Amino acid sequence: MSYVDYTYAVARIRAMEMTLFSSATIEQLMGMKSYESCLQFLVEKGWGDTNTPLEAEAILVKETEKTWQVVRELLKDKQDVLDVFSYQKLFHNLKSAIKESITSDSHGNIYFDDCSIDGATMAKIIKEKDFAALPDFMREAAKEAYESFLHTRDGQLCDIIVDHAALVAIYETGKKAEDSMIRDYAESIVAVANIKIAVRSQKTAKSLDFMKRAMAQCDSLNIERLMMATLSGIDAICEYLLGTKYAEGAEALKLSPSAFECWCDNQLIETIKPQKYNPFSVGPLVAYVLARQNEIKTVRMILTGKLNDLPEEQIRERIREMYV
């Protein structure tokens, strides 16, 4: 895609950014008295369409579909640049297919269809053990996870194998990308995932071997030092992070689990914000997709809180930073 094409596409995205929810709009949604009034507020903001039921999941799914449809139309023959942003869904489908194939136990809608291998196709590939039909970066992990789960029925081990492969795939794809936005995305995703693994490993007393299998190398963290800090406790994790670009994560970790999870998500928003000022690359289009995903996730949290009558302070501490 040429600079001219990107300029047109970015101009379209800039116009669409005007409809993204600001922090003030999120405050308005928070101020709604009931779950039903929240849904009505979203409809008034143009969420869903005339055929969408007045139900949270239907509205949120429709908004996700709208986002991808517009961006794919704008990218035309360059849609492959979006692949890395669906790797987590793609590898999730692999985990689900392995477990379903071996246990013959389906738990409803466990697949994502908005990625390069939809749920039905992935299930067929794994059932037939046609690993060659998978992308190169998935094959070995798929074989290992399948054999491991077949013989041990250890779902956690299956998850570790596949999740690690997903992080490696994201990072390697990012490293090869021409656009800095994709490189920055990959670095942020993998680094934050490593920090989450450290925190959860400390809380559940996981071994060093477990962390070695779960974490993936990245430039912005020394994962060997992070693993050793994890073995010493939360305070040691915080001390290590304070010496990295993720120092704010240490502060959030000291506050509460919710504050830490919120910080993890906000890291991605901080990564993509510079794309607002870049009119000559795919960056702003990708940033828009990620901003919408963050927006939809935040709205989902508010709706869930309202539906379950959670206190406002509990909902508020889960609210993510907005792109606009």
Coordinates of C-alpha atoms in Angstrom, one line a residue, residues 17 21 26 55 57 83 108 141 160 177 179 190 228 230 286 294 305:
E17 CA -11.7 8.0 16.1
F21 CA -15.4 6.7 23.9
I26 CA -17.1 6.2 30.1
E55 CA -28.4 -7.6 25.0
E57 CA -23.1 -9.8 24.3
D83 CA -2.6 -11.5 11.4
G108 CA -20.5 -24.6 24.2
A141 CA 3.6 -26.8 19.7
I160 CA 1.6 -23.6 28.9
A177 CA 7.7 -6.4 10.8
D179 CA 6.2 -1.1 10.8
V190 CA 5.2 -10.4 25.5
M228 CA 14.8 -15.4 40.2
T230 CA 9.7 -14.5 41.5
V286 CA -3.8 -1.1 13.9
N294 CA -9.9 -1.9 24.8
G305 CA -20.6 -4.8 37.2

